[in-house]
Amino acid sequence: MHEFEVLADAVRRRMLSVLALGEQPAGMLTDIVRAEFGISQPAVSQHLKVLRENGFATVRAEGTRRVYALDRAGLDAAARALAQMSDPLGQRLDALHTEVARGRRAASDTTKITERNAS
């Protein structure tokens, strides 16, 4: 699933905003999401699974509880995707600029050599 598809869902965005505050037990996330969105516990579990499988959340066992934390990997991937969209030609234009500068230097060097040979 693409990073933007993960973030497109309001439930998952809400979960991430809660996880941004710090680790949370699954029960707390479930209570918040069920109260705000009126979805079932299995639906909450599915959203948590999507977050885990796509690098947006991690989970660890603490006794019988599952504690979730924000995973920066998914957010970083989304940020990279946004950066590529905001400047899709940036690297290509930088490379073109470098090649033009090399060409100018080479032409200048050729001119200098020609002038020396003509003298």
PDB file of C-alpha atoms in Angstrom:
ATOM      1  CA  MET A   1       0.000   0.000   0.000  1.00  0.00           C
ATOM      2  CA  HIS A   2       1.335   3.435  -0.900  1.00  0.00           C
ATOM      3  CA  GLU A   3       2.106   5.826   1.932  1.00  0.00           C
ATOM      4  CA  PHE A   4      -0.597   8.215   0.769  1.00  0.00           C
ATOM      5  CA  GLU A   5      -3.203   5.454   0.825  1.00  0.00           C
ATOM      6  CA  VAL A   6      -2.320   4.769   4.448  1.00  0.00           C
ATOM      7  CA  LEU A   7      -2.608   8.459   5.304  1.00  0.00           C
ATOM      8  CA  ALA A   8      -5.784   8.968   3.266  1.00  0.00           C
ATOM      9  CA  ASP A   9      -7.919   7.323   5.928  1.00  0.00           C
ATOM     10  CA  ALA A  10      -9.138   9.625   8.724  1.00  0.00           C
ATOM     11  CA  VAL A  11      -9.105   6.802  11.290  1.00  0.00           C
ATOM     12  CA  ARG A  12      -5.458   6.009  10.622  1.00  0.00           C
ATOM     13  CA  ARG A  13      -4.510   9.685  10.673  1.00  0.00           C
ATOM     14  CA  ARG A  14      -6.202  10.008  14.063  1.00  0.00           C
ATOM     15  CA  MET A  15      -4.347   6.964  15.363  1.00  0.00           C
ATOM     16  CA  LEU A  16      -1.058   8.460  14.188  1.00  0.00           C
ATOM     17  CA  SER A  17      -1.833  11.755  15.880  1.00  0.00           C
ATOM     18  CA  VAL A  18      -2.405   9.896  19.166  1.00  0.00           C
ATOM     19  CA  LEU A  19       0.779   7.854  18.694  1.00  0.00           C
ATOM     20  CA  ALA A  20       2.702  11.064  18.014  1.00  0.00           C
ATOM     21  CA  LEU A  21       2.091  11.903  21.687  1.00  0.00           C
ATOM     22  CA  GLY A  22       3.836   8.700  22.764  1.00  0.00           C
ATOM     23  CA  GLU A  23       3.319   4.960  23.123  1.00  0.00           C
ATOM     24  CA  GLN A  24      -0.275   3.864  23.646  1.00  0.00           C
ATOM     25  CA  PRO A  25      -1.858   0.550  24.585  1.00  0.00           C
ATOM     26  CA  ALA A  26      -4.089  -0.942  21.922  1.00  0.00           C
ATOM     27  CA  GLY A  27      -7.071  -0.617  24.254  1.00  0.00           C
ATOM     28  CA  MET A  28      -6.604   3.151  24.537  1.00  0.00           C
ATOM     29  CA  LEU A  29      -6.360   3.530  20.761  1.00  0.00           C
ATOM     30  CA  THR A  30      -9.430   1.361  20.334  1.00  0.00           C
ATOM     31  CA  ASP A  31     -11.427   3.401  22.859  1.00  0.00           C
ATOM     32  CA  ILE A  32     -10.494   6.708  21.206  1.00  0.00           C
ATOM     33  CA  VAL A  33     -11.240   5.557  17.668  1.00  0.00           C
ATOM     34  CA  ARG A  34     -14.466   3.785  18.565  1.00  0.00           C
ATOM     35  CA  ALA A  35     -15.732   6.865  20.415  1.00  0.00           C
ATOM     36  CA  GLU A  36     -14.821   9.273  17.618  1.00  0.00           C
ATOM     37  CA  PHE A  37     -15.632   7.167  14.550  1.00  0.00           C
ATOM     38  CA  GLY A  38     -18.115   4.594  15.818  1.00  0.00           C
ATOM     39  CA  ILE A  39     -16.300   1.630  14.275  1.00  0.00           C
ATOM     40  CA  SER A  40     -15.977  -1.872  15.691  1.00  0.00           C
ATOM     41  CA  GLN A  41     -12.995  -3.292  17.553  1.00  0.00           C
ATOM     42  CA  PRO A  42     -12.130  -5.624  14.628  1.00  0.00           C
ATOM     43  CA  ALA A  43     -12.137  -2.605  12.301  1.00  0.00           C
ATOM     44  CA  VAL A  44      -9.750  -0.783  14.663  1.00  0.00           C
ATOM     45  CA  SER A  45      -7.516  -3.865  14.628  1.00  0.00           C
ATOM     46  CA  GLN A  46      -7.473  -3.811  10.831  1.00  0.00           C
ATOM     47  CA  HIS A  47      -6.397  -0.162  10.815  1.00  0.00           C
ATOM     48  CA  LEU A  48      -3.633  -0.934  13.311  1.00  0.00           C
ATOM     49  CA  LYS A  49      -2.508  -3.789  11.086  1.00  0.00           C
ATOM     50  CA  VAL A  50      -2.299  -1.444   8.091  1.00  0.00           C
ATOM     51  CA  LEU A  51      -0.195   0.996  10.128  1.00  0.00           C
ATOM     52  CA  ARG A  52       2.148  -1.799  11.266  1.00  0.00           C
ATOM     53  CA  GLU A  53       2.532  -3.441   7.876  1.00  0.00           C
ATOM     54  CA  ASN A  54       3.293  -0.154   6.151  1.00  0.00           C
ATOM     55  CA  GLY A  55       5.903   1.149   8.565  1.00  0.00           C
ATOM     56  CA  PHE A  56       3.824   3.740  10.407  1.00  0.00           C
ATOM     57  CA  ALA A  57       3.540   1.954  13.756  1.00  0.00           C
ATOM     58  CA  THR A  58       5.328  -0.653  15.816  1.00  0.00           C
ATOM     59  CA  VAL A  59       3.874  -2.937  18.456  1.00  0.00           C
ATOM     60  CA  ARG A  60       5.375  -4.677  21.435  1.00  0.00           C
ATOM     61  CA  ALA A  61       3.942  -7.016  23.998  1.00  0.00           C
ATOM     62  CA  GLU A  62       3.746  -5.839  27.594  1.00  0.00           C
ATOM     63  CA  GLY A  63       2.265  -8.748  29.480  1.00  0.00           C
ATOM     64  CA  THR A  64      -1.134  -9.332  27.935  1.00  0.00           C
ATOM     65  CA  ARG A  65      -1.307  -5.822  26.479  1.00  0.00           C
ATOM     66  CA  ARG A  66      -0.062  -4.636  23.112  1.00  0.00           C
ATOM     67  CA  VAL A  67       1.615  -1.251  23.152  1.00  0.00           C
ATOM     68  CA  TYR A  68       1.829   0.745  19.925  1.00  0.00           C
ATOM     69  CA  ALA A  69       4.353   3.415  19.031  1.00  0.00           C
ATOM     70  CA  LEU A  70       4.843   5.703  16.080  1.00  0.00           C
ATOM     71  CA  ASP A  71       7.336   4.384  13.520  1.00  0.00           C
ATOM     72  CA  ARG A  72       9.073   7.210  11.667  1.00  0.00           C
ATOM     73  CA  ALA A  73       9.826   5.001   8.644  1.00  0.00           C
ATOM     74  CA  GLY A  74       6.351   5.430   7.159  1.00  0.00           C
ATOM     75  CA  LEU A  75       6.259   9.150   7.806  1.00  0.00           C
ATOM     76  CA  ASP A  76       9.738   9.562   6.314  1.00  0.00           C
ATOM     77  CA  ALA A  77       8.667   7.626   3.206  1.00  0.00           C
ATOM     78  CA  ALA A  78       5.634   9.892   2.819  1.00  0.00           C
ATOM     79  CA  ALA A  79       7.837  12.976   3.226  1.00  0.00           C
ATOM     80  CA  ARG A  80      10.209  11.688   0.528  1.00  0.00           C
ATOM     81  CA  ALA A  81       7.284  11.051  -1.823  1.00  0.00           C
ATOM     82  CA  LEU A  82       6.020  14.591  -1.242  1.00  0.00           C
ATOM     83  CA  ALA A  83       9.481  16.025  -1.851  1.00  0.00           C
ATOM     84  CA  GLN A  84       9.724  14.183  -5.167  1.00  0.00           C
ATOM     85  CA  MET A  85       6.364  15.566  -6.209  1.00  0.00           C
ATOM     86  CA  SER A  86       7.175  19.112  -5.202  1.00  0.00           C
ATOM     87  CA  ASP A  87      10.437  19.154  -7.189  1.00  0.00           C
ATOM     88  CA  PRO A  88      10.251  16.361  -9.750  1.00  0.00           C
ATOM     89  CA  LEU A  89      12.870  17.880 -12.031  1.00  0.00           C
ATOM     90  CA  GLY A  90      15.207  19.169  -9.328  1.00  0.00           C
ATOM     91  CA  GLN A  91      17.873  16.494  -9.650  1.00  0.00           C
ATOM     92  CA  ARG A  92      17.700  16.469 -13.431  1.00  0.00           C
ATOM     93  CA  LEU A  93      18.088  20.239 -13.628  1.00  0.00           C
ATOM     94  CA  ASP A  94      21.015  20.108 -11.199  1.00  0.00           C
ATOM     95  CA  ALA A  95      22.673  17.473 -13.390  1.00  0.00           C
ATOM     96  CA  LEU A  96      22.018  19.559 -16.507  1.00  0.00           C
ATOM     97  CA  HIS A  97      23.558  22.607 -14.831  1.00  0.00           C
ATOM     98  CA  THR A  98      26.656  20.557 -13.980  1.00  0.00           C
ATOM     99  CA  GLU A  99      26.987  19.306 -17.561  1.00  0.00           C
ATOM    100  CA  VAL A 100      26.578  22.821 -19.000  1.00  0.00           C
ATOM    101  CA  ALA A 101      29.304  24.081 -16.650  1.00  0.00           C
ATOM    102  CA  ARG A 102      31.600  21.214 -17.708  1.00  0.00           C
ATOM    103  CA  GLY A 103      30.941  22.016 -21.361  1.00  0.00           C
ATOM    104  CA  ARG A 104      31.793  25.676 -20.816  1.00  0.00           C
ATOM    105  CA  ARG A 105      35.027  24.757 -19.038  1.00  0.00           C
ATOM    106  CA  ALA A 106      35.965  22.342 -21.810  1.00  0.00           C
ATOM    107  CA  ALA A 107      35.205  24.956 -24.489  1.00  0.00           C
ATOM    108  CA  SER A 108      37.245  27.532 -22.594  1.00  0.00           C
ATOM    109  CA  ASP A 109      40.158  25.105 -22.254  1.00  0.00           C
ATOM    110  CA  THR A 110      39.980  24.298 -25.985  1.00  0.00           C
ATOM    111  CA  THR A 111      39.984  28.005 -26.832  1.00  0.00           C
ATOM    112  CA  LYS A 112      43.027  28.624 -24.628  1.00  0.00           C
ATOM    113  CA  ILE A 113      44.924  25.726 -26.241  1.00  0.00           C
ATOM    114  CA  THR A 114      44.022  26.953 -29.738  1.00  0.00           C
ATOM    115  CA  GLU A 115      45.171  30.480 -28.899  1.00  0.00           C
ATOM    116  CA  ARG A 116      48.482  29.179 -27.490  1.00  0.00           C
ATOM    117  CA  ASN A 117      49.095  27.054 -30.580  1.00  0.00           C
ATOM    118  CA  ALA A 118      48.324  29.990 -32.884  1.00  0.00           C
ATOM    119  CA  SER A 119      50.889  32.236 -31.139  1.00  0.00           C
TER     120      SER A 119
END
